[in-house]
PDB file of C-alpha atoms and ligand atoms in Angstrom:
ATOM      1  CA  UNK A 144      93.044 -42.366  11.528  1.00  0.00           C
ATOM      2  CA  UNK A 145      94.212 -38.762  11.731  1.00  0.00           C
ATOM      3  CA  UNK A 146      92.389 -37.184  14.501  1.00  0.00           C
ATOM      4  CA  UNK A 147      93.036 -33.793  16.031  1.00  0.00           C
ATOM      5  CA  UNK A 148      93.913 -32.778  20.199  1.00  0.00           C
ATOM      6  CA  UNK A 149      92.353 -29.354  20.716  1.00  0.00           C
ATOM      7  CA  UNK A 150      94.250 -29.251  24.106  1.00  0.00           C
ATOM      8  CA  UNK A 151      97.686 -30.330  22.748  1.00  0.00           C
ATOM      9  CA  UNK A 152      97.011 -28.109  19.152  1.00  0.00           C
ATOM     10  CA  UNK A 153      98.490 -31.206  17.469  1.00  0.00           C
ATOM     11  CA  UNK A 154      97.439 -33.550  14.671  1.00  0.00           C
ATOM     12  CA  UNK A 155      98.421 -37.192  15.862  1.00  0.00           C
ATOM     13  CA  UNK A 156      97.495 -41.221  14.213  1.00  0.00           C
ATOM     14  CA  UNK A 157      95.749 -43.612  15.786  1.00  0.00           C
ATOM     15  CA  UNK A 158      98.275 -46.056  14.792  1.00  0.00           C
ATOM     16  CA  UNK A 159     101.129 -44.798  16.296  1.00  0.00           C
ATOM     17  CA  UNK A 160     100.180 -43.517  19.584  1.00  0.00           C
ATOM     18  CA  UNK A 161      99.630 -46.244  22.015  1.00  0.00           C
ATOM     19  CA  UNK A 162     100.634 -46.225  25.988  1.00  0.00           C
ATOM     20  CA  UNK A 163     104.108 -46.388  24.624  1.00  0.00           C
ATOM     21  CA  UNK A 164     104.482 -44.215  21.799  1.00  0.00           C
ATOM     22  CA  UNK A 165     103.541 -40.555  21.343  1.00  0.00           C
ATOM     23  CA  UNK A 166     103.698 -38.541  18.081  1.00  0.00           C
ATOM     24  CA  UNK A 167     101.760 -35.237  16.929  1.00  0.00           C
ATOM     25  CA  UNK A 168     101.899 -32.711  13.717  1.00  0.00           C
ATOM     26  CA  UNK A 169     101.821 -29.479  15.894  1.00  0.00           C
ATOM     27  CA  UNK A 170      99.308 -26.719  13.990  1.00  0.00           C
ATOM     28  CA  UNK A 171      99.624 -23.049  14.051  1.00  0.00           C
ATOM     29  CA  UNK A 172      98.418 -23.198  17.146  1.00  0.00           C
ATOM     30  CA  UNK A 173     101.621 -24.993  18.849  1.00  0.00           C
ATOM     31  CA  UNK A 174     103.856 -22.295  18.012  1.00  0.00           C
ATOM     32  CA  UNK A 175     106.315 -21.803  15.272  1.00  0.00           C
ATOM     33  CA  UNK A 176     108.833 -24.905  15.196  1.00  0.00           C
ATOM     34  CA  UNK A 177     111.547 -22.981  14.161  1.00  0.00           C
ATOM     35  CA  UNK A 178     112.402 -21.442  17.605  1.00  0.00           C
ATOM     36  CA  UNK A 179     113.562 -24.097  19.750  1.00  0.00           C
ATOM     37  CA  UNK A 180     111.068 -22.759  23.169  1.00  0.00           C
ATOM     38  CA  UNK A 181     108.100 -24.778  21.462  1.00  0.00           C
ATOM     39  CA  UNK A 182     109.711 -28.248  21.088  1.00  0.00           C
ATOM     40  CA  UNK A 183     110.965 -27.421  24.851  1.00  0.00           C
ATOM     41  CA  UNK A 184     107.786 -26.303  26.188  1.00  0.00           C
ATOM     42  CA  UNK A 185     105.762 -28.826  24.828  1.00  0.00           C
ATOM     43  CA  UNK A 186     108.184 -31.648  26.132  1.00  0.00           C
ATOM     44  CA  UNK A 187     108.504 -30.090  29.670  1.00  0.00           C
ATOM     45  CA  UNK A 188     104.660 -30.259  30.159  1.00  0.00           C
ATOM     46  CA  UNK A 189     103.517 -32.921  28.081  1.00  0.00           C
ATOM     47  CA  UNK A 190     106.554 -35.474  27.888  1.00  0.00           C
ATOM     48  CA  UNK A 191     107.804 -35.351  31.605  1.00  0.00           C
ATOM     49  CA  UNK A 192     110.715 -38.104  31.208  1.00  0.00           C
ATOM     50  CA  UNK A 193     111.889 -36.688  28.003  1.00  0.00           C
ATOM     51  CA  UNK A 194     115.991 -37.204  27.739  1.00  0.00           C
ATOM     52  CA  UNK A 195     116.668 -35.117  24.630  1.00  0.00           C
ATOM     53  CA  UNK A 196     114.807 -33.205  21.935  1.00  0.00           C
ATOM     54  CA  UNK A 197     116.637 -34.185  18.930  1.00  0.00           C
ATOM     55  CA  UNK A 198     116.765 -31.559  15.797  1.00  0.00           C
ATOM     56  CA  UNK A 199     118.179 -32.934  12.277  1.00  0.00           C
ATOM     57  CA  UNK A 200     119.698 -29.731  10.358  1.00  0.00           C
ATOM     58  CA  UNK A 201     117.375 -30.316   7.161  1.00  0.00           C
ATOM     59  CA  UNK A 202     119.130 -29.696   4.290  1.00  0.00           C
ATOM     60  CA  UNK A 203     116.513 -31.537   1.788  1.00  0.00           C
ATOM     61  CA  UNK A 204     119.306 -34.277   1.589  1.00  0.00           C
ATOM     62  CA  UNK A 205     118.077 -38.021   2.078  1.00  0.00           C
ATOM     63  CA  UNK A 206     120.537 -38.799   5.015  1.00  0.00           C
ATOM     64  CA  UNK A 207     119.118 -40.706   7.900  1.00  0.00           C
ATOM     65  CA  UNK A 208     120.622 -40.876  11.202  1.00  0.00           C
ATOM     66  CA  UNK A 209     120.898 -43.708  13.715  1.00  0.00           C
ATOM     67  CA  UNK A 210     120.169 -41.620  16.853  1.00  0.00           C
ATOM     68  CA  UNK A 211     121.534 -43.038  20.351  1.00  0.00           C
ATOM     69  CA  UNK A 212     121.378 -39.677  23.500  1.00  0.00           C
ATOM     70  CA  UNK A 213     124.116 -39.116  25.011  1.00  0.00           C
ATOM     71  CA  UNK A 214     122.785 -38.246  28.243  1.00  0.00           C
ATOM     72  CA  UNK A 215     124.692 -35.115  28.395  1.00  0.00           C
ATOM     73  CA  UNK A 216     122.730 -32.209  26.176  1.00  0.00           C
ATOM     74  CA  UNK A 217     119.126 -32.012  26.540  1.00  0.00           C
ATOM     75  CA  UNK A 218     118.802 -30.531  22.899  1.00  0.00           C
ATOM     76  CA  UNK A 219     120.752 -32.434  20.224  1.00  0.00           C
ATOM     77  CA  UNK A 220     121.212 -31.177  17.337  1.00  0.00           C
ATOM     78  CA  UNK A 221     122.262 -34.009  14.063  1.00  0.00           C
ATOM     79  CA  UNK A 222     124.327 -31.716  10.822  1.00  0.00           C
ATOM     80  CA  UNK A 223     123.875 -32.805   7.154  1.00  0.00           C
ATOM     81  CA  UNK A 224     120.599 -34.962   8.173  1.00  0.00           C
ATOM     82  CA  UNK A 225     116.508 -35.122   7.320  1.00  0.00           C
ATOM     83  CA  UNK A 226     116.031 -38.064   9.028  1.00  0.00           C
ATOM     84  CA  UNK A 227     116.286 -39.559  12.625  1.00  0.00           C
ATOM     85  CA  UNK A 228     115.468 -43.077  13.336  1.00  0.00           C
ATOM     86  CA  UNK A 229     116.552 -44.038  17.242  1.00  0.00           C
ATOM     87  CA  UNK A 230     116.306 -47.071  19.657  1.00  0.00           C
ATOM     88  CA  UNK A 231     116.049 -44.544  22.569  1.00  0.00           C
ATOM     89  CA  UNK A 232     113.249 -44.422  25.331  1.00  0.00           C
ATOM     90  CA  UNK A 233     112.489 -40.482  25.865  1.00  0.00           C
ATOM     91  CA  UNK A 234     114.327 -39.082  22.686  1.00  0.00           C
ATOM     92  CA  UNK A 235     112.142 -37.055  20.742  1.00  0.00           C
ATOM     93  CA  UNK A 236     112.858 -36.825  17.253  1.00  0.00           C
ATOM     94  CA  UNK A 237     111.596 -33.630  15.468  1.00  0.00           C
ATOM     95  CA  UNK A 238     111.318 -31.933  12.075  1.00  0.00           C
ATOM     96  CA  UNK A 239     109.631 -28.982  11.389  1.00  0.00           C
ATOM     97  CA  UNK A 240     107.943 -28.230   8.236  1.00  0.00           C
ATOM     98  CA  UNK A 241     105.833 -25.828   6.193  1.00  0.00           C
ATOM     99  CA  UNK A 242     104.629 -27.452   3.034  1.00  0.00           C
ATOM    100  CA  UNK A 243     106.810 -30.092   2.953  1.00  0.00           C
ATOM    101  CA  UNK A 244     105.712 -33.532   4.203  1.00  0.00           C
ATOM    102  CA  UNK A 245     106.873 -34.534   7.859  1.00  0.00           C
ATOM    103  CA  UNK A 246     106.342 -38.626   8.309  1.00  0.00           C
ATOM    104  CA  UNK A 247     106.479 -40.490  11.519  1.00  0.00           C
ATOM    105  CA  UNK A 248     107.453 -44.284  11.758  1.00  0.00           C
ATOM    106  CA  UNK A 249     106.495 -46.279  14.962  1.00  0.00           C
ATOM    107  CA  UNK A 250     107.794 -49.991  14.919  1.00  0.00           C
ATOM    108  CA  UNK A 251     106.430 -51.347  17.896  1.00  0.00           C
ATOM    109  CA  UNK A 252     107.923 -54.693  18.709  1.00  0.00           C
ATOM    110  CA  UNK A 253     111.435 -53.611  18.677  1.00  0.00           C
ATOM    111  CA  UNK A 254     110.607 -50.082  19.986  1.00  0.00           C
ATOM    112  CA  UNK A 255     111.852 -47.962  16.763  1.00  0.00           C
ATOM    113  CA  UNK A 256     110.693 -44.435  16.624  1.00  0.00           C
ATOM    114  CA  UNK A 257     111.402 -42.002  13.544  1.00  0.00           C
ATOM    115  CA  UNK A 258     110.614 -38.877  11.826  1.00  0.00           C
ATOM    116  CA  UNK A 259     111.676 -37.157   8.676  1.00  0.00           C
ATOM    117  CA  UNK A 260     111.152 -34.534   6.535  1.00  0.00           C
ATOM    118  CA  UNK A 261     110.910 -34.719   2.713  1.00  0.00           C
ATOM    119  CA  UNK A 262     110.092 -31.604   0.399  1.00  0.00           C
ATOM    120  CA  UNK A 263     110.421 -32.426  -3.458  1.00  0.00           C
ATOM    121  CA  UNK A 264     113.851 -33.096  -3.399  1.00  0.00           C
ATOM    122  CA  UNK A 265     113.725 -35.835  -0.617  1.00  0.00           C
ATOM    123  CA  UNK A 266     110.508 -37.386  -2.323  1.00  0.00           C
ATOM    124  CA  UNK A 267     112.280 -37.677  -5.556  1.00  0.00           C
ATOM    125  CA  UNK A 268     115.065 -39.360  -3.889  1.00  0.00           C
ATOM    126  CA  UNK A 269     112.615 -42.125  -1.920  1.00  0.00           C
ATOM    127  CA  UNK A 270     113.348 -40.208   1.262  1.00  0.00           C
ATOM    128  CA  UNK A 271     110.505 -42.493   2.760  1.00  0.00           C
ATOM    129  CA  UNK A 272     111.865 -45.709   1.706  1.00  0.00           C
ATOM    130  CA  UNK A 273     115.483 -44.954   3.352  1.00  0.00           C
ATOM    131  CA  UNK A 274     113.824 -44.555   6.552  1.00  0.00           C
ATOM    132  CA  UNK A 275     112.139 -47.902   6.104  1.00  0.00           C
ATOM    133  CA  UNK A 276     115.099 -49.702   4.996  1.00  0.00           C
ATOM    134  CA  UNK A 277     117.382 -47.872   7.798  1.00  0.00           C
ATOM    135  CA  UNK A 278     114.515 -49.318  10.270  1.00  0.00           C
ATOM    136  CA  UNK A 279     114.455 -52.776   8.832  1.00  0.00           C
ATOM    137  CA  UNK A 280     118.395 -52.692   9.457  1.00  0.00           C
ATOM    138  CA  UNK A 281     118.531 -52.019  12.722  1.00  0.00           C
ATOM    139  CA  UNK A 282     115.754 -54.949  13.487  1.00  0.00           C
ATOM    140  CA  UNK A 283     112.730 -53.829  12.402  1.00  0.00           C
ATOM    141  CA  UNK A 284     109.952 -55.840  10.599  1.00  0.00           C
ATOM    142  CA  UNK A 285     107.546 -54.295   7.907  1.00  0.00           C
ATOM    143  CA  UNK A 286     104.411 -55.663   9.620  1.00  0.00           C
ATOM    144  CA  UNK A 287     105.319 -54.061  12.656  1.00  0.00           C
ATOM    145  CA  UNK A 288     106.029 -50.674  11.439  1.00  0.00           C
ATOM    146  CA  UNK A 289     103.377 -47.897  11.518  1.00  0.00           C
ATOM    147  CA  UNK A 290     103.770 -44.906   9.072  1.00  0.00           C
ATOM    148  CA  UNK A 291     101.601 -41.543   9.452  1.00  0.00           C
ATOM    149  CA  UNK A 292     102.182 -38.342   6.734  1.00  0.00           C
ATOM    150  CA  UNK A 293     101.685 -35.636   8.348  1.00  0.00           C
ATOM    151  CA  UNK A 294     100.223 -32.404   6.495  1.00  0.00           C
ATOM    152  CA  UNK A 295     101.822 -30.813   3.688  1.00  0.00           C
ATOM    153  CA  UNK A 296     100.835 -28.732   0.835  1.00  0.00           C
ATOM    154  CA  UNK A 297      97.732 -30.235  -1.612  1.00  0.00           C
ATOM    155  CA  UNK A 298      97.770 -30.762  -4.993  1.00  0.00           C
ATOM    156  CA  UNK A 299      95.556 -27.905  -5.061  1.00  0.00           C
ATOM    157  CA  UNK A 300      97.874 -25.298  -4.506  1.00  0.00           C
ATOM    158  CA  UNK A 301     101.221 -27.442  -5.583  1.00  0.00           C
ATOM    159  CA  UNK A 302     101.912 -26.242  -9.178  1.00  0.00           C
ATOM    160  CA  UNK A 303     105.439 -27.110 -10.104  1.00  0.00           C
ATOM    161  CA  UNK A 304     107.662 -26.019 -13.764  1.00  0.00           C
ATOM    162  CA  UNK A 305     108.054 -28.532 -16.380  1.00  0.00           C
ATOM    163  CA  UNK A 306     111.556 -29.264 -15.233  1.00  0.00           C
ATOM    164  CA  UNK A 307     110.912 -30.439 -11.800  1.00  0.00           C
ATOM    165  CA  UNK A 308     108.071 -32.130 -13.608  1.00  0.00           C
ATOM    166  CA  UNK A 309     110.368 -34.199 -16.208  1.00  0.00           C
ATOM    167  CA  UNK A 310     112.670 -35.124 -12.882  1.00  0.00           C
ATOM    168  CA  UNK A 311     109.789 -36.618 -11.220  1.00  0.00           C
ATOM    169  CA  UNK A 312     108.431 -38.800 -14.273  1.00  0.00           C
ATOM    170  CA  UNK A 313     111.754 -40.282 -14.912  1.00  0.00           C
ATOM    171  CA  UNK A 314     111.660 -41.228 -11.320  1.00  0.00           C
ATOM    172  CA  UNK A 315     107.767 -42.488 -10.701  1.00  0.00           C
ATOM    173  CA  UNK A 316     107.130 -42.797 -14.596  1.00  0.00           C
ATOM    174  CA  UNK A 317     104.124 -45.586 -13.435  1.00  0.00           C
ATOM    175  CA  UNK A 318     102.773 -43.010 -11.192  1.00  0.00           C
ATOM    176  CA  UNK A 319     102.057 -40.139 -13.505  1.00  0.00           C
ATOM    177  CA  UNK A 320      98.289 -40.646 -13.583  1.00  0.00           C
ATOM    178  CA  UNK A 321      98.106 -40.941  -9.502  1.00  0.00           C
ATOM    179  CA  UNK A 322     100.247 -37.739  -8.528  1.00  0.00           C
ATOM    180  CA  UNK A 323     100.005 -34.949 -11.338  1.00  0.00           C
ATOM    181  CA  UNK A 324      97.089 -32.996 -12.795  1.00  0.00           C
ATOM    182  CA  UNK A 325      96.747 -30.099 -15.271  1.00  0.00           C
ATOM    183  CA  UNK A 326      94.607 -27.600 -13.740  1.00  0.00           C
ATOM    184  CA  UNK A 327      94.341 -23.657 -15.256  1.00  0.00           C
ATOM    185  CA  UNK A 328      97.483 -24.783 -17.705  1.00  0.00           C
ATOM    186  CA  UNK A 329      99.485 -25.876 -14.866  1.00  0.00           C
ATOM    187  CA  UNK A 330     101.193 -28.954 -13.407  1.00  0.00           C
ATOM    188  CA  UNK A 331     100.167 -29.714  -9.912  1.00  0.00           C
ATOM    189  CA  UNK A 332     101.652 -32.844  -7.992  1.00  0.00           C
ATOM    190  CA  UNK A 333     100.226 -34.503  -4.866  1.00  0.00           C
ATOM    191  CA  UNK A 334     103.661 -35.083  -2.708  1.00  0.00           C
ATOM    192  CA  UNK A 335     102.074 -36.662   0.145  1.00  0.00           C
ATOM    193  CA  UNK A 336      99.827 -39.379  -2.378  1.00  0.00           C
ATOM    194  CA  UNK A 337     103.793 -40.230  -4.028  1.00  0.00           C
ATOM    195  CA  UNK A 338     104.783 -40.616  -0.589  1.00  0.00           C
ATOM    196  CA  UNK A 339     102.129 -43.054   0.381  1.00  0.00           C
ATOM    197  CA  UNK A 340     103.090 -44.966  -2.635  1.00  0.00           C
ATOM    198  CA  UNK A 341     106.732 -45.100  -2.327  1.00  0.00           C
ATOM    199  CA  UNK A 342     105.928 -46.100   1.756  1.00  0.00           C
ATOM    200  CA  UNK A 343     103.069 -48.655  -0.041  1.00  0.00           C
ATOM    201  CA  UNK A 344     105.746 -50.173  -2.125  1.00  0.00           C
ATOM    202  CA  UNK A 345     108.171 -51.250   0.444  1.00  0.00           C
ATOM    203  CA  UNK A 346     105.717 -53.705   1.335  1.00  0.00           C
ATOM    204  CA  UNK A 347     104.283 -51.889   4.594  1.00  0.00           C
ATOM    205  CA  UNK A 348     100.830 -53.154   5.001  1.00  0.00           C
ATOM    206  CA  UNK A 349      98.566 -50.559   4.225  1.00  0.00           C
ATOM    207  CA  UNK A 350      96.403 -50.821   6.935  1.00  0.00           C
ATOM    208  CA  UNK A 351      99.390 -49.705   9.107  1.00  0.00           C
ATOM    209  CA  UNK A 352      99.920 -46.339   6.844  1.00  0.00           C
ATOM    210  CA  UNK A 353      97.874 -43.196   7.929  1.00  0.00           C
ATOM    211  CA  UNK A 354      97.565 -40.535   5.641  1.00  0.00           C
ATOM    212  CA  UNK A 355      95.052 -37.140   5.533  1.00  0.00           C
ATOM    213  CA  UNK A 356      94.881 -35.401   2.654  1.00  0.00           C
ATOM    214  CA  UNK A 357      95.350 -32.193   4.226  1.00  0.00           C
ATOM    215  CA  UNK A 358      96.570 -29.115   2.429  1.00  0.00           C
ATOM    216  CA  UNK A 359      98.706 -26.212   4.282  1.00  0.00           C
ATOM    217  CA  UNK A 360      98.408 -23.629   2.233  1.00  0.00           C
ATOM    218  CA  UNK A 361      94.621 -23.818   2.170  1.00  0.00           C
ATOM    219  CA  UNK A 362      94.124 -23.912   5.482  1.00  0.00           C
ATOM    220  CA  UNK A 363      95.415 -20.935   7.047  1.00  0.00           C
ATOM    221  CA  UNK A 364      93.805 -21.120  10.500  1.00  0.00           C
ATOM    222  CA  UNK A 365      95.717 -24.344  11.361  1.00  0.00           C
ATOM    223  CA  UNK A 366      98.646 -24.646   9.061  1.00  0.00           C
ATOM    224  CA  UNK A 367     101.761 -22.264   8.542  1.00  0.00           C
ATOM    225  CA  UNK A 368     102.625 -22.465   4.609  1.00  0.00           C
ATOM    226  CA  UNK A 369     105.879 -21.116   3.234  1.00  0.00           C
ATOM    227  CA  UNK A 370     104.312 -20.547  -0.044  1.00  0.00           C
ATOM    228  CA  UNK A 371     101.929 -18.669   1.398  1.00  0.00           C
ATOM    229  CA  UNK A 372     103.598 -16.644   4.311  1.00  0.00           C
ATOM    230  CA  UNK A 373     107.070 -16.407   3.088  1.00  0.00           C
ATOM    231  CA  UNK A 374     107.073 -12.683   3.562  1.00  0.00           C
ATOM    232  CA  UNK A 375     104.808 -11.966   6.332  1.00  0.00           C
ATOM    233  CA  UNK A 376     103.780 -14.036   9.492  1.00  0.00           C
ATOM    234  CA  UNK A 377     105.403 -17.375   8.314  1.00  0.00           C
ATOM    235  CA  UNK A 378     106.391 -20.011  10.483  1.00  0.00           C
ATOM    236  CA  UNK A 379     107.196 -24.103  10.784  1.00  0.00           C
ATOM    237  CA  UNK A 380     105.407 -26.412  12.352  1.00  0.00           C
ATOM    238  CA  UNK A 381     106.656 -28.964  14.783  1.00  0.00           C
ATOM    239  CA  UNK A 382     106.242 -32.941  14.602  1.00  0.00           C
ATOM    240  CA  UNK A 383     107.496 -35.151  16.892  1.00  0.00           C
ATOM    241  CA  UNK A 384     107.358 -39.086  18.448  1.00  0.00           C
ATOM    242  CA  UNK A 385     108.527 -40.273  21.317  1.00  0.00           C
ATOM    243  CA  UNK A 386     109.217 -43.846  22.616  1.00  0.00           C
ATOM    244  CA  UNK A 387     108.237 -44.096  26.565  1.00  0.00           C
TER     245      UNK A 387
HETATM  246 ZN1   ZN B 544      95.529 -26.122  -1.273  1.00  0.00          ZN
END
């Protein structure tokens, strides 16, 4: 389950945080994940052994990153990278987002955290299942990884062109019925259902997946949306986990 900490202003699952692991989907209300004082802040108060805040560079590329800390910088920053899978005790892994779909992977017997962002060009390139197989490669098992996508812009407000359209059916061609609908002579797609299905079909059990349908350009009070906001007031929101 999804649930929401009005103290913290973040999202977080039920299946990933535990007495060990700690993950949220920061809101509006967090702060704008783009300048580096909120991931700071919140670490310094709320994460008190924290060794390293660890930023990928987003690019929309589907490059993971096998994250060990160096002990040295207590900000890291990873080039050419959307996604950050690590062995580490007190790294935490962030991406920021607005509108595209943050996900968080927890595997808990081997201690695996990760995070990653996808827009449409990291969905339509199985962004999701690269983290799975990266975390499967370093000694991870399926049944003992936990998956939670975070918020990201609905189908109700996602209308895409044709093109984009044609380079997601030759992709998900079985999935046509599940993530697009014609509404007001427009394509919409559902990124974060095509995400649960590409995490689904990696053989995750699906009782480990958690997924909201939330949408972030809808819901202005809690969510910054770049299709929204891109000229005025926008912002990114932070996600995070952390392995104690
Ligand atoms: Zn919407």
């Amino acid at each position: 389950m999804i649930t929401y900490d009005s103290d913290l202003k973040i999202f977080y699952s039920t299946l990933i945080n535990d007495d060990k692991f700690f993950g949220g989907f920061g809101t509006r209300a967090l702060g704008d994940g783009r300048n580096i004082d909120t991931a700071i802040n919140f670490a310094q108060i709320n994460i008190p052994n924290f060794k390293t805040i660890v930023i990928p560079e987003q690019i929309h590329s589907v490059n993971v990153t096998n994250f060990s800390a160096n002990l040295i910088d207590n900000v890291e920053r990873i080039s050419e990278t959307d996604g950050v899978i690590t062995k580490d005790s007190n790294s935490v892994l962030t991406v920021i987002t607005g509108d595209c779909v943050p996900i968080m992977f927890a595997e808990k017997k081997q201690g695996i955290t990760g995070i990653s962002h996808q827009g449409w060009r990291g969905s339509v390139k199985r962004m999701a299942q690269k983290m799975i197989n990266k975390i499967i490669e370093i000694g991870g098992k399926k049944e003992d990884i936990f998956v939670a996508i975070g918020p990201s812009i609905g189908e109700c407000c996602y209308d895409i062109e044709d093109e984009r359209y044609y380079q997601f059916i030759s992709e998900f061609d079985g999935y046509a019925k599940k993530i697009f609908r014609r509404h007001q002579g427009k394509l919409h797609l559902n990124l974060s259902l095509l995400n649960y299905l590409q995490i689904m079909e990696t053989g995750i059990p699906k009782k480990n997946i958690d997924y909201f349908p939330f949408c972030t350009k809808c819901d202005k009070k809690r969510f910054f949306s770049f299709r929204r906001d891109k000229k005025v007031d926008y912002g990114e929101m932070l996600s995070f986990v952390v392995r104690s």
